[in-house]
Amino acid sequence: MPDVFAELDDLSRQAAADLATVATNDALEQYRIKYLGSNGILKAKMSLIGAAPPDQKKTVGQKLNAIKAEINTAFDAKKTAITDSAGEPGMDVTEPGLRPAVGNKHILMKVIGELTDLFGRMGFSVASGPEVEDEFHNFVALNIPESHPARDPIDNFYLDVGSALADVTKGPTNSSATQTNASAKADPTGLRLLRTQTSTVQIRVMETQKPPIRVVIPGRVYRPDTVDATHLFMFHQLEALVVDTNVTMVDLKSTVMQFVHAYFGQDAKVRFRPSFFPFTEPSAEVDVWFEDKQRWIELGGCGMVHPNVLRACNIDPEVYSGWAFGFGIERIAMRKYGITDIRYFIENDVRFLRQF
């Protein structure tokens, strides 16, 4: 093993000689990479330990560690000397600055902005309402009877707050009008729940505004669904409501088709499938054909506002008619941007969020 120790002594002398020629931070970094880097000379010399006889392995290892310590000590001293010679102790003026992270809108906020802008150009205003609701606005006024399975506690987030939250029944933010008598007697049970649909704001708008009405309502809704790639317990809906004289299903279909073509492209195909909802009659499901997936994708439900819903808001169904739709905003965003898992929206993974 004498040749090995001589080789290591040569390495120590060569490292010291090379360091003596270093005068800048760039040269010092190259020196570090050459001797101390992951693919440097010292790393390569570690193979000498394996090649040494069993009784010499420990000695060779100790020698290598001693040389590494010497090089590290000399390296640190040289770095300090270079820094001091620059006139700014502890500061390397050649280092580039750090660019601060720049935030941006969440993808869902971006999509909501795109949708409200689009419908704004079509003559719609934006309304909003409380997320904690009473049974009148969430069920009764929407023609959902007490016996309907949609009111089952297992399908809703009921809140144990009694009647203490009477202030949650204040009207939508785009109106300062007072509530009607129907709203005042809204919920004799005092029950409150997290709203299951943005249709609740339809009721609040119709309670506080006279026709003609033309609004879109983006907002969060809550349902105790099992979280998976297509379901969350909290998600966003975009509701639209039009109430006026002589409003027909043709108006609804033309508006939906105009929206789909404007947002997904003129080549997008739309179909309406007959369906049932307590608050619309007739009712339909809206599907859009996506060429890349070669299948129809459901966007949501729509239909003509049920006469009982109009009556609950003191609007005469013999004079006025209306239509409404409710589309899932996450679903729209997933189709628009090719997102495959709805959970990405809430996981706060910067790698996902910075793509938008």
mmCIF file of C-alpha atoms in Angstrom:
data_model
loop_
_atom_site.group_PDB
_atom_site.id
_atom_site.type_symbol
_atom_site.label_atom_id
_atom_site.label_comp_id
_atom_site.label_asym_id
_atom_site.label_seq_id
_atom_site.Cartn_x
_atom_site.Cartn_y
_atom_site.Cartn_z
ATOM 1 C CA MET A 1 0.000 0.000 0.000
ATOM 2 C CA PRO A 2 2.909 2.507 0.054
ATOM 3 C CA ASP A 3 2.048 3.600 -3.488
ATOM 4 C CA VAL A 4 -1.486 4.456 -2.369
ATOM 5 C CA PHE A 5 -0.279 6.696 0.442
ATOM 6 C CA ALA A 6 2.182 8.377 -1.897
ATOM 7 C CA GLU A 7 -0.664 8.970 -4.343
ATOM 8 C CA LEU A 8 -2.721 10.566 -1.594
ATOM 9 C CA ASP A 9 0.196 12.768 -0.523
ATOM 10 C CA ASP A 10 0.555 13.929 -4.130
ATOM 11 C CA LEU A 11 -3.173 14.706 -4.177
ATOM 12 C CA SER A 12 -2.840 16.839 -1.045
ATOM 13 C CA ARG A 13 0.098 18.808 -2.483
ATOM 14 C CA GLN A 14 -1.629 19.286 -5.858
ATOM 15 C CA ALA A 15 -4.838 20.529 -4.190
ATOM 16 C CA ALA A 16 -2.858 23.078 -2.188
ATOM 17 C CA ALA A 17 -0.975 24.229 -5.295
ATOM 18 C CA ASP A 18 -4.199 24.614 -7.311
ATOM 19 C CA LEU A 19 -5.873 26.588 -4.521
ATOM 20 C CA ALA A 20 -2.919 28.989 -4.379
ATOM 21 C CA THR A 21 -3.689 30.086 -7.959
ATOM 22 C CA VAL A 22 -7.374 30.843 -7.219
ATOM 23 C CA ALA A 23 -8.194 34.567 -7.090
ATOM 24 C CA THR A 24 -11.929 34.903 -7.901
ATOM 25 C CA ASN A 25 -15.196 33.390 -6.769
ATOM 26 C CA ASP A 26 -15.737 31.779 -10.164
ATOM 27 C CA ALA A 27 -12.324 30.105 -10.014
ATOM 28 C CA LEU A 28 -13.002 29.040 -6.425
ATOM 29 C CA GLU A 29 -16.266 27.411 -7.479
ATOM 30 C CA GLN A 30 -14.477 25.501 -10.229
ATOM 31 C CA TYR A 31 -11.919 24.367 -7.647
ATOM 32 C CA ARG A 32 -14.709 23.151 -5.357
ATOM 33 C CA ILE A 33 -16.329 21.183 -8.162
ATOM 34 C CA LYS A 34 -12.973 19.668 -9.165
ATOM 35 C CA TYR A 35 -11.985 18.447 -5.705
ATOM 36 C CA LEU A 36 -15.124 18.405 -3.522
ATOM 37 C CA GLY A 37 -17.956 17.982 -6.034
ATOM 38 C CA SER A 38 -20.141 14.881 -6.317
ATOM 39 C CA ASN A 39 -18.032 13.781 -9.284
ATOM 40 C CA GLY A 40 -14.775 15.323 -8.004
ATOM 41 C CA ILE A 41 -11.329 13.884 -7.394
ATOM 42 C CA LEU A 42 -11.906 13.077 -3.718
ATOM 43 C CA LYS A 43 -15.067 11.162 -4.581
ATOM 44 C CA ALA A 44 -13.153 9.137 -7.153
ATOM 45 C CA LYS A 45 -10.358 8.384 -4.689
ATOM 46 C CA MET A 46 -12.835 6.664 -2.387
ATOM 47 C CA SER A 47 -12.413 3.603 -4.605
ATOM 48 C CA LEU A 48 -8.944 3.193 -3.068
ATOM 49 C CA ILE A 49 -10.591 2.080 0.163
ATOM 50 C CA GLY A 50 -12.292 -0.825 -1.547
ATOM 51 C CA ALA A 51 -9.099 -1.820 -3.343
ATOM 52 C CA ALA A 52 -6.991 -1.799 -0.170
ATOM 53 C CA PRO A 53 -6.209 -5.007 1.754
ATOM 54 C CA PRO A 54 -8.576 -5.604 4.661
ATOM 55 C CA ASP A 55 -5.998 -4.585 7.252
ATOM 56 C CA GLN A 56 -5.304 -1.296 5.392
ATOM 57 C CA LYS A 57 -8.858 -0.145 4.588
ATOM 58 C CA LYS A 58 -9.231 1.799 7.825
ATOM 59 C CA THR A 59 -5.891 3.560 7.400
ATOM 60 C CA VAL A 60 -6.635 4.534 3.795
ATOM 61 C CA GLY A 61 -10.062 5.835 4.820
ATOM 62 C CA GLN A 62 -8.586 7.922 7.618
ATOM 63 C CA LYS A 63 -6.005 9.367 5.234
ATOM 64 C CA LEU A 64 -8.683 10.330 2.701
ATOM 65 C CA ASN A 65 -10.829 11.962 5.398
ATOM 66 C CA ALA A 66 -7.829 13.943 6.651
ATOM 67 C CA ILE A 67 -7.067 15.216 3.130
ATOM 68 C CA LYS A 68 -10.733 16.136 2.624
ATOM 69 C CA ALA A 69 -10.728 18.085 5.898
ATOM 70 C CA GLU A 70 -7.549 19.912 4.861
ATOM 71 C CA ILE A 71 -9.032 20.865 1.492
ATOM 72 C CA ASN A 72 -12.293 22.056 3.110
ATOM 73 C CA THR A 73 -10.408 24.183 5.643
ATOM 74 C CA ALA A 74 -8.209 25.710 2.962
ATOM 75 C CA PHE A 75 -11.241 26.282 0.735
ATOM 76 C CA ASP A 76 -13.111 28.179 3.487
ATOM 77 C CA ALA A 77 -10.037 30.299 4.222
ATOM 78 C CA LYS A 78 -9.624 31.180 0.545
ATOM 79 C CA LYS A 79 -13.305 32.093 0.272
ATOM 80 C CA THR A 80 -13.003 34.454 3.237
ATOM 81 C CA ALA A 81 -9.865 36.027 1.760
ATOM 82 C CA ILE A 82 -11.547 36.651 -1.599
ATOM 83 C CA THR A 83 -14.603 38.171 0.100
ATOM 84 C CA ASP A 84 -12.471 40.437 2.289
ATOM 85 C CA SER A 85 -10.480 41.621 -0.709
ATOM 86 C CA ALA A 86 -13.729 42.730 -2.374
ATOM 87 C CA GLY A 87 -14.270 45.237 0.436
ATOM 88 C CA GLU A 88 -17.637 43.782 1.557
ATOM 89 C CA PRO A 89 -17.047 41.261 4.366
ATOM 90 C CA GLY A 90 -19.578 38.419 4.193
ATOM 91 C CA MET A 91 -21.012 39.515 0.833
ATOM 92 C CA ASP A 92 -20.335 38.164 -2.635
ATOM 93 C CA VAL A 93 -21.161 41.029 -4.994
ATOM 94 C CA THR A 94 -20.936 38.715 -8.002
ATOM 95 C CA GLU A 95 -23.887 36.576 -6.842
ATOM 96 C CA PRO A 96 -27.113 37.182 -8.811
ATOM 97 C CA GLY A 97 -30.123 38.493 -6.920
ATOM 98 C CA LEU A 98 -33.090 36.334 -5.960
ATOM 99 C CA ARG A 99 -36.252 36.950 -7.949
ATOM 100 C CA PRO A 100 -39.264 37.151 -5.607
ATOM 101 C CA ALA A 101 -42.115 34.748 -6.273
ATOM 102 C CA VAL A 102 -45.017 36.354 -8.122
ATOM 103 C CA GLY A 103 -48.549 35.197 -7.386
ATOM 104 C CA ASN A 104 -51.464 34.935 -9.772
ATOM 105 C CA LYS A 105 -55.165 34.159 -9.730
ATOM 106 C CA HIS A 106 -56.287 30.648 -8.840
ATOM 107 C CA ILE A 107 -57.482 28.788 -11.921
ATOM 108 C CA LEU A 108 -61.080 28.706 -10.613
ATOM 109 C CA MET A 109 -61.086 32.466 -10.034
ATOM 110 C CA LYS A 110 -59.734 32.887 -13.551
ATOM 111 C CA VAL A 111 -62.528 30.737 -15.005
ATOM 112 C CA ILE A 112 -65.195 32.534 -12.956
ATOM 113 C CA GLY A 113 -63.870 35.838 -14.290
ATOM 114 C CA GLU A 114 -63.959 34.529 -17.856
ATOM 115 C CA LEU A 115 -67.538 33.298 -17.442
ATOM 116 C CA THR A 116 -68.908 36.447 -15.799
ATOM 117 C CA ASP A 117 -67.185 38.603 -18.429
ATOM 118 C CA LEU A 118 -68.704 36.497 -21.182
ATOM 119 C CA PHE A 119 -72.227 36.723 -19.764
ATOM 120 C CA GLY A 120 -71.712 40.400 -18.990
ATOM 121 C CA ARG A 121 -71.271 40.963 -22.716
ATOM 122 C CA MET A 122 -74.576 39.122 -23.183
ATOM 123 C CA GLY A 123 -76.395 41.573 -20.906
ATOM 124 C CA PHE A 124 -76.310 39.693 -17.580
ATOM 125 C CA SER A 125 -75.488 41.250 -14.218
ATOM 126 C CA VAL A 126 -73.792 39.325 -11.400
ATOM 127 C CA ALA A 127 -75.569 38.455 -8.138
ATOM 128 C CA SER A 128 -74.480 36.655 -4.985
ATOM 129 C CA GLY A 129 -76.014 35.477 -1.743
ATOM 130 C CA PRO A 130 -75.243 33.789 1.592
ATOM 131 C CA GLU A 131 -73.707 30.339 1.734
ATOM 132 C CA VAL A 132 -75.496 29.557 5.020
ATOM 133 C CA GLU A 133 -79.150 29.184 4.067
ATOM 134 C CA ASP A 134 -82.570 28.428 5.519
ATOM 135 C CA GLU A 135 -84.836 25.668 4.266
ATOM 136 C CA PHE A 136 -87.187 28.099 2.579
ATOM 137 C CA HIS A 137 -84.613 29.422 0.130
ATOM 138 C CA ASN A 138 -82.794 26.114 -0.308
ATOM 139 C CA PHE A 139 -85.856 23.882 -0.669
ATOM 140 C CA VAL A 140 -89.372 25.258 -0.161
ATOM 141 C CA ALA A 141 -89.244 28.172 -2.600
ATOM 142 C CA LEU A 142 -87.561 25.896 -5.151
ATOM 143 C CA ASN A 143 -90.565 23.566 -5.132
ATOM 144 C CA ILE A 144 -88.730 20.822 -3.237
ATOM 145 C CA PRO A 145 -91.293 19.339 -0.808
ATOM 146 C CA GLU A 146 -90.474 18.146 2.699
ATOM 147 C CA SER A 147 -90.726 14.512 1.601
ATOM 148 C CA HIS A 148 -88.194 14.938 -1.217
ATOM 149 C CA PRO A 149 -85.011 12.839 -0.753
ATOM 150 C CA ALA A 150 -82.871 15.899 -1.543
ATOM 151 C CA ARG A 151 -83.772 17.221 1.934
ATOM 152 C CA ASP A 152 -82.460 14.152 3.746
ATOM 153 C CA PRO A 153 -79.850 15.092 6.396
ATOM 154 C CA ILE A 154 -77.451 12.559 4.912
ATOM 155 C CA ASP A 155 -77.347 14.611 1.691
ATOM 156 C CA ASN A 156 -76.895 18.024 3.310
ATOM 157 C CA PHE A 157 -74.680 19.902 5.747
ATOM 158 C CA TYR A 158 -77.234 20.998 8.360
ATOM 159 C CA LEU A 159 -75.945 23.414 11.001
ATOM 160 C CA ASP A 160 -76.856 23.376 14.680
ATOM 161 C CA VAL A 161 -77.386 27.126 15.020
ATOM 162 C CA GLY A 162 -81.098 27.413 15.721
ATOM 163 C CA SER A 163 -82.590 30.780 14.772
ATOM 164 C CA ALA A 164 -79.539 32.760 15.894
ATOM 165 C CA LEU A 165 -78.452 33.410 12.318
ATOM 166 C CA ALA A 166 -81.478 35.373 11.201
ATOM 167 C CA ASP A 167 -79.180 37.857 9.516
ATOM 168 C CA VAL A 168 -78.109 35.279 6.924
ATOM 169 C CA THR A 169 -81.383 35.901 5.107
ATOM 170 C CA LYS A 170 -80.347 39.323 3.869
ATOM 171 C CA GLY A 171 -80.739 39.838 0.129
ATOM 172 C CA PRO A 172 -78.293 39.491 -2.761
ATOM 173 C CA THR A 173 -75.441 41.948 -2.988
ATOM 174 C CA ASN A 174 -76.697 43.555 -6.179
ATOM 175 C CA SER A 175 -79.859 44.854 -4.525
ATOM 176 C CA SER A 176 -80.677 46.921 -1.454
ATOM 177 C CA ALA A 177 -84.397 46.168 -1.522
ATOM 178 C CA THR A 178 -86.017 44.680 1.594
ATOM 179 C CA GLN A 179 -87.178 41.086 1.865
ATOM 180 C CA THR A 180 -90.733 40.115 0.997
ATOM 181 C CA ASN A 181 -93.213 38.610 3.433
ATOM 182 C CA ALA A 182 -92.398 35.197 1.978
ATOM 183 C CA SER A 183 -88.788 35.625 3.048
ATOM 184 C CA ALA A 184 -89.741 36.912 6.485
ATOM 185 C CA LYS A 185 -91.696 33.729 7.242
ATOM 186 C CA ALA A 186 -89.099 31.665 5.409
ATOM 187 C CA ASP A 187 -88.032 29.132 7.970
ATOM 188 C CA PRO A 188 -90.272 28.524 10.972
ATOM 189 C CA THR A 189 -88.061 25.587 12.061
ATOM 190 C CA GLY A 190 -84.975 27.788 12.400
ATOM 191 C CA LEU A 191 -82.899 25.176 10.584
ATOM 192 C CA ARG A 192 -79.830 26.308 8.681
ATOM 193 C CA LEU A 193 -77.628 24.464 6.231
ATOM 194 C CA LEU A 194 -74.809 25.112 3.803
ATOM 195 C CA ARG A 195 -76.496 25.784 0.487
ATOM 196 C CA THR A 196 -76.540 22.829 -1.898
ATOM 197 C CA GLN A 197 -77.010 24.940 -5.022
ATOM 198 C CA THR A 198 -76.724 28.528 -6.188
ATOM 199 C CA SER A 199 -80.423 28.405 -7.097
ATOM 200 C CA THR A 200 -81.011 29.843 -3.623
ATOM 201 C CA VAL A 201 -79.820 33.197 -4.950
ATOM 202 C CA GLN A 202 -82.441 32.992 -7.717
ATOM 203 C CA ILE A 203 -85.071 33.161 -4.997
ATOM 204 C CA ARG A 204 -83.394 36.090 -3.276
ATOM 205 C CA VAL A 205 -83.088 37.996 -6.548
ATOM 206 C CA MET A 206 -86.747 37.406 -7.449
ATOM 207 C CA GLU A 207 -87.817 38.414 -3.921
ATOM 208 C CA THR A 208 -86.064 41.756 -4.171
ATOM 209 C CA GLN A 209 -86.278 42.654 -7.861
ATOM 210 C CA LYS A 210 -89.119 42.995 -10.282
ATOM 211 C CA PRO A 211 -88.885 41.532 -13.800
ATOM 212 C CA PRO A 212 -87.193 41.835 -16.188
ATOM 213 C CA ILE A 213 -84.405 39.900 -14.452
ATOM 214 C CA ARG A 214 -81.212 38.755 -16.129
ATOM 215 C CA VAL A 215 -78.465 37.572 -13.742
ATOM 216 C CA VAL A 216 -75.647 35.067 -13.415
ATOM 217 C CA ILE A 217 -74.648 33.724 -10.006
ATOM 218 C CA PRO A 218 -71.208 32.177 -9.438
ATOM 219 C CA GLY A 219 -70.576 30.699 -6.016
ATOM 220 C CA ARG A 220 -69.632 27.850 -3.714
ATOM 221 C CA VAL A 221 -72.047 25.035 -2.878
ATOM 222 C CA TYR A 222 -71.744 22.144 -0.432
ATOM 223 C CA ARG A 223 -72.759 18.486 -0.601
ATOM 224 C CA PRO A 224 -71.454 15.595 1.541
ATOM 225 C CA ASP A 225 -70.079 13.650 -1.428
ATOM 226 C CA THR A 226 -67.173 11.232 -1.176
ATOM 227 C CA VAL A 227 -64.078 12.979 -2.517
ATOM 228 C CA ASP A 228 -62.654 11.365 -5.643
ATOM 229 C CA ALA A 229 -61.384 12.400 -9.074
ATOM 230 C CA THR A 230 -64.766 13.902 -10.045
ATOM 231 C CA HIS A 231 -66.391 14.883 -6.721
ATOM 232 C CA LEU A 232 -65.683 17.325 -3.888
ATOM 233 C CA PHE A 233 -67.746 18.193 -0.806
ATOM 234 C CA MET A 234 -67.407 21.874 -1.787
ATOM 235 C CA PHE A 235 -67.453 23.039 -5.382
ATOM 236 C CA HIS A 236 -68.561 25.988 -7.510
ATOM 237 C CA GLN A 237 -71.627 26.517 -9.671
ATOM 238 C CA LEU A 238 -72.566 29.112 -12.247
ATOM 239 C CA GLU A 239 -76.285 29.823 -12.159
ATOM 240 C CA ALA A 240 -78.146 31.902 -14.733
ATOM 241 C CA LEU A 241 -81.680 33.263 -14.425
ATOM 242 C CA VAL A 242 -83.868 35.172 -16.859
ATOM 243 C CA VAL A 243 -87.422 36.268 -15.995
ATOM 244 C CA ASP A 244 -89.514 38.401 -18.344
ATOM 245 C CA THR A 245 -92.616 38.292 -20.470
ATOM 246 C CA ASN A 246 -92.701 35.825 -23.365
ATOM 247 C CA VAL A 247 -89.539 33.958 -22.308
ATOM 248 C CA THR A 248 -89.406 30.512 -23.917
ATOM 249 C CA MET A 249 -87.296 27.368 -24.059
ATOM 250 C CA VAL A 250 -85.937 28.614 -27.378
ATOM 251 C CA ASP A 251 -84.373 31.578 -25.549
ATOM 252 C CA LEU A 252 -82.732 29.198 -23.085
ATOM 253 C CA LYS A 253 -81.327 26.937 -25.792
ATOM 254 C CA SER A 254 -79.972 29.806 -27.864
ATOM 255 C CA THR A 255 -78.249 31.357 -24.816
ATOM 256 C CA VAL A 256 -76.662 28.062 -23.780
ATOM 257 C CA MET A 257 -75.451 27.407 -27.320
ATOM 258 C CA GLN A 258 -74.054 30.937 -27.585
ATOM 259 C CA PHE A 259 -72.175 30.397 -24.312
ATOM 260 C CA VAL A 260 -70.780 26.990 -25.326
ATOM 261 C CA HIS A 261 -69.605 28.228 -28.730
ATOM 262 C CA ALA A 262 -68.026 31.356 -27.228
ATOM 263 C CA TYR A 263 -66.198 29.455 -24.486
ATOM 264 C CA PHE A 264 -65.350 26.087 -26.022
ATOM 265 C CA GLY A 265 -65.175 27.074 -29.684
ATOM 266 C CA GLN A 266 -67.520 27.353 -32.638
ATOM 267 C CA ASP A 267 -67.077 23.667 -33.461
ATOM 268 C CA ALA A 268 -68.454 22.540 -30.082
ATOM 269 C CA LYS A 269 -71.608 20.447 -30.380
ATOM 270 C CA VAL A 270 -74.442 20.819 -27.864
ATOM 271 C CA ARG A 271 -77.339 18.531 -27.071
ATOM 272 C CA PHE A 272 -80.257 18.803 -24.660
ATOM 273 C CA ARG A 273 -81.574 15.656 -22.959
ATOM 274 C CA PRO A 274 -84.992 15.617 -21.246
ATOM 275 C CA SER A 275 -84.637 15.480 -17.467
ATOM 276 C CA PHE A 276 -86.463 16.375 -14.249
ATOM 277 C CA PHE A 277 -85.824 19.006 -11.597
ATOM 278 C CA PRO A 278 -88.443 20.188 -9.069
ATOM 279 C CA PHE A 279 -87.719 23.856 -9.802
ATOM 280 C CA THR A 280 -87.932 23.753 -13.622
ATOM 281 C CA GLU A 281 -90.556 22.431 -16.031
ATOM 282 C CA PRO A 282 -89.714 21.337 -18.669
ATOM 283 C CA SER A 283 -86.159 20.393 -17.668
ATOM 284 C CA ALA A 284 -83.099 19.242 -19.570
ATOM 285 C CA GLU A 285 -79.482 18.190 -19.138
ATOM 286 C CA VAL A 286 -76.901 19.976 -21.292
ATOM 287 C CA ASP A 287 -74.126 17.886 -22.876
ATOM 288 C CA VAL A 288 -71.169 19.076 -24.941
ATOM 289 C CA TRP A 289 -69.297 16.855 -27.403
ATOM 290 C CA PHE A 290 -65.540 16.834 -26.866
ATOM 291 C CA GLU A 291 -63.648 15.610 -29.878
ATOM 292 C CA ASP A 292 -60.490 14.684 -27.961
ATOM 293 C CA LYS A 293 -62.440 12.356 -25.672
ATOM 294 C CA GLN A 294 -64.873 11.251 -28.378
ATOM 295 C CA ARG A 295 -67.840 11.454 -26.041
ATOM 296 C CA TRP A 296 -70.539 13.714 -24.654
ATOM 297 C CA ILE A 297 -69.742 15.450 -21.352
ATOM 298 C CA GLU A 298 -72.536 16.762 -19.110
ATOM 299 C CA LEU A 299 -72.246 20.427 -18.106
ATOM 300 C CA GLY A 300 -75.341 20.684 -15.912
ATOM 301 C CA GLY A 301 -79.094 21.103 -15.828
ATOM 302 C CA CYS A 302 -81.486 23.718 -17.152
ATOM 303 C CA GLY A 303 -85.146 24.388 -17.820
ATOM 304 C CA MET A 304 -88.060 26.783 -17.610
ATOM 305 C CA VAL A 305 -88.616 28.185 -14.115
ATOM 306 C CA HIS A 306 -91.458 26.247 -12.488
ATOM 307 C CA PRO A 307 -94.616 28.347 -11.896
ATOM 308 C CA ASN A 308 -94.537 27.400 -8.202
ATOM 309 C CA VAL A 309 -91.076 28.974 -7.898
ATOM 310 C CA LEU A 310 -92.361 32.210 -9.429
ATOM 311 C CA ARG A 311 -95.366 32.204 -7.085
ATOM 312 C CA ALA A 312 -93.089 31.707 -4.044
ATOM 313 C CA CYS A 313 -91.439 35.011 -5.013
ATOM 314 C CA ASN A 314 -94.724 36.856 -5.660
ATOM 315 C CA ILE A 315 -94.222 36.823 -9.440
ATOM 316 C CA ASP A 316 -97.341 36.047 -11.468
ATOM 317 C CA PRO A 317 -96.641 33.023 -13.725
ATOM 318 C CA GLU A 318 -99.593 34.055 -15.909
ATOM 319 C CA VAL A 319 -97.678 37.210 -16.838
ATOM 320 C CA TYR A 320 -94.030 36.237 -16.556
ATOM 321 C CA SER A 321 -91.979 33.209 -17.449
ATOM 322 C CA GLY A 322 -88.315 32.449 -17.048
ATOM 323 C CA TRP A 323 -85.500 30.019 -17.601
ATOM 324 C CA ALA A 324 -82.498 28.993 -15.538
ATOM 325 C CA PHE A 325 -79.457 26.788 -15.734
ATOM 326 C CA GLY A 326 -76.801 25.590 -13.293
ATOM 327 C CA PHE A 327 -73.388 24.442 -14.518
ATOM 328 C CA GLY A 328 -70.445 23.141 -12.483
ATOM 329 C CA ILE A 329 -67.526 25.576 -12.752
ATOM 330 C CA GLU A 330 -64.917 22.918 -11.915
ATOM 331 C CA ARG A 331 -66.401 20.762 -14.660
ATOM 332 C CA ILE A 332 -66.188 23.639 -17.134
ATOM 333 C CA ALA A 333 -62.564 24.334 -16.134
ATOM 334 C CA MET A 334 -61.613 20.662 -16.411
ATOM 335 C CA ARG A 335 -62.995 20.432 -19.940
ATOM 336 C CA LYS A 336 -61.564 23.789 -20.998
ATOM 337 C CA TYR A 337 -58.023 23.149 -19.747
ATOM 338 C CA GLY A 338 -57.765 19.348 -19.917
ATOM 339 C CA ILE A 339 -57.628 18.800 -16.135
ATOM 340 C CA THR A 340 -58.209 15.152 -15.212
ATOM 341 C CA ASP A 341 -58.708 15.258 -11.423
ATOM 342 C CA ILE A 342 -60.964 17.726 -9.594
ATOM 343 C CA ARG A 343 -58.852 17.398 -6.430
ATOM 344 C CA TYR A 344 -56.051 19.374 -8.071
ATOM 345 C CA PHE A 345 -58.125 22.533 -7.531
ATOM 346 C CA ILE A 346 -57.881 22.312 -3.718
ATOM 347 C CA GLU A 347 -54.480 20.691 -3.093
ATOM 348 C CA ASN A 348 -52.467 23.949 -3.385
ATOM 349 C CA ASP A 349 -49.757 22.264 -5.441
ATOM 350 C CA VAL A 350 -47.762 25.130 -6.948
ATOM 351 C CA ARG A 351 -46.610 22.886 -9.796
ATOM 352 C CA PHE A 352 -50.257 22.632 -10.893
ATOM 353 C CA LEU A 353 -51.338 26.187 -10.093
ATOM 354 C CA ARG A 354 -48.475 27.951 -11.890
ATOM 355 C CA GLN A 355 -49.574 26.382 -15.199
ATOM 356 C CA PHE A 356 -52.467 28.823 -15.322
#
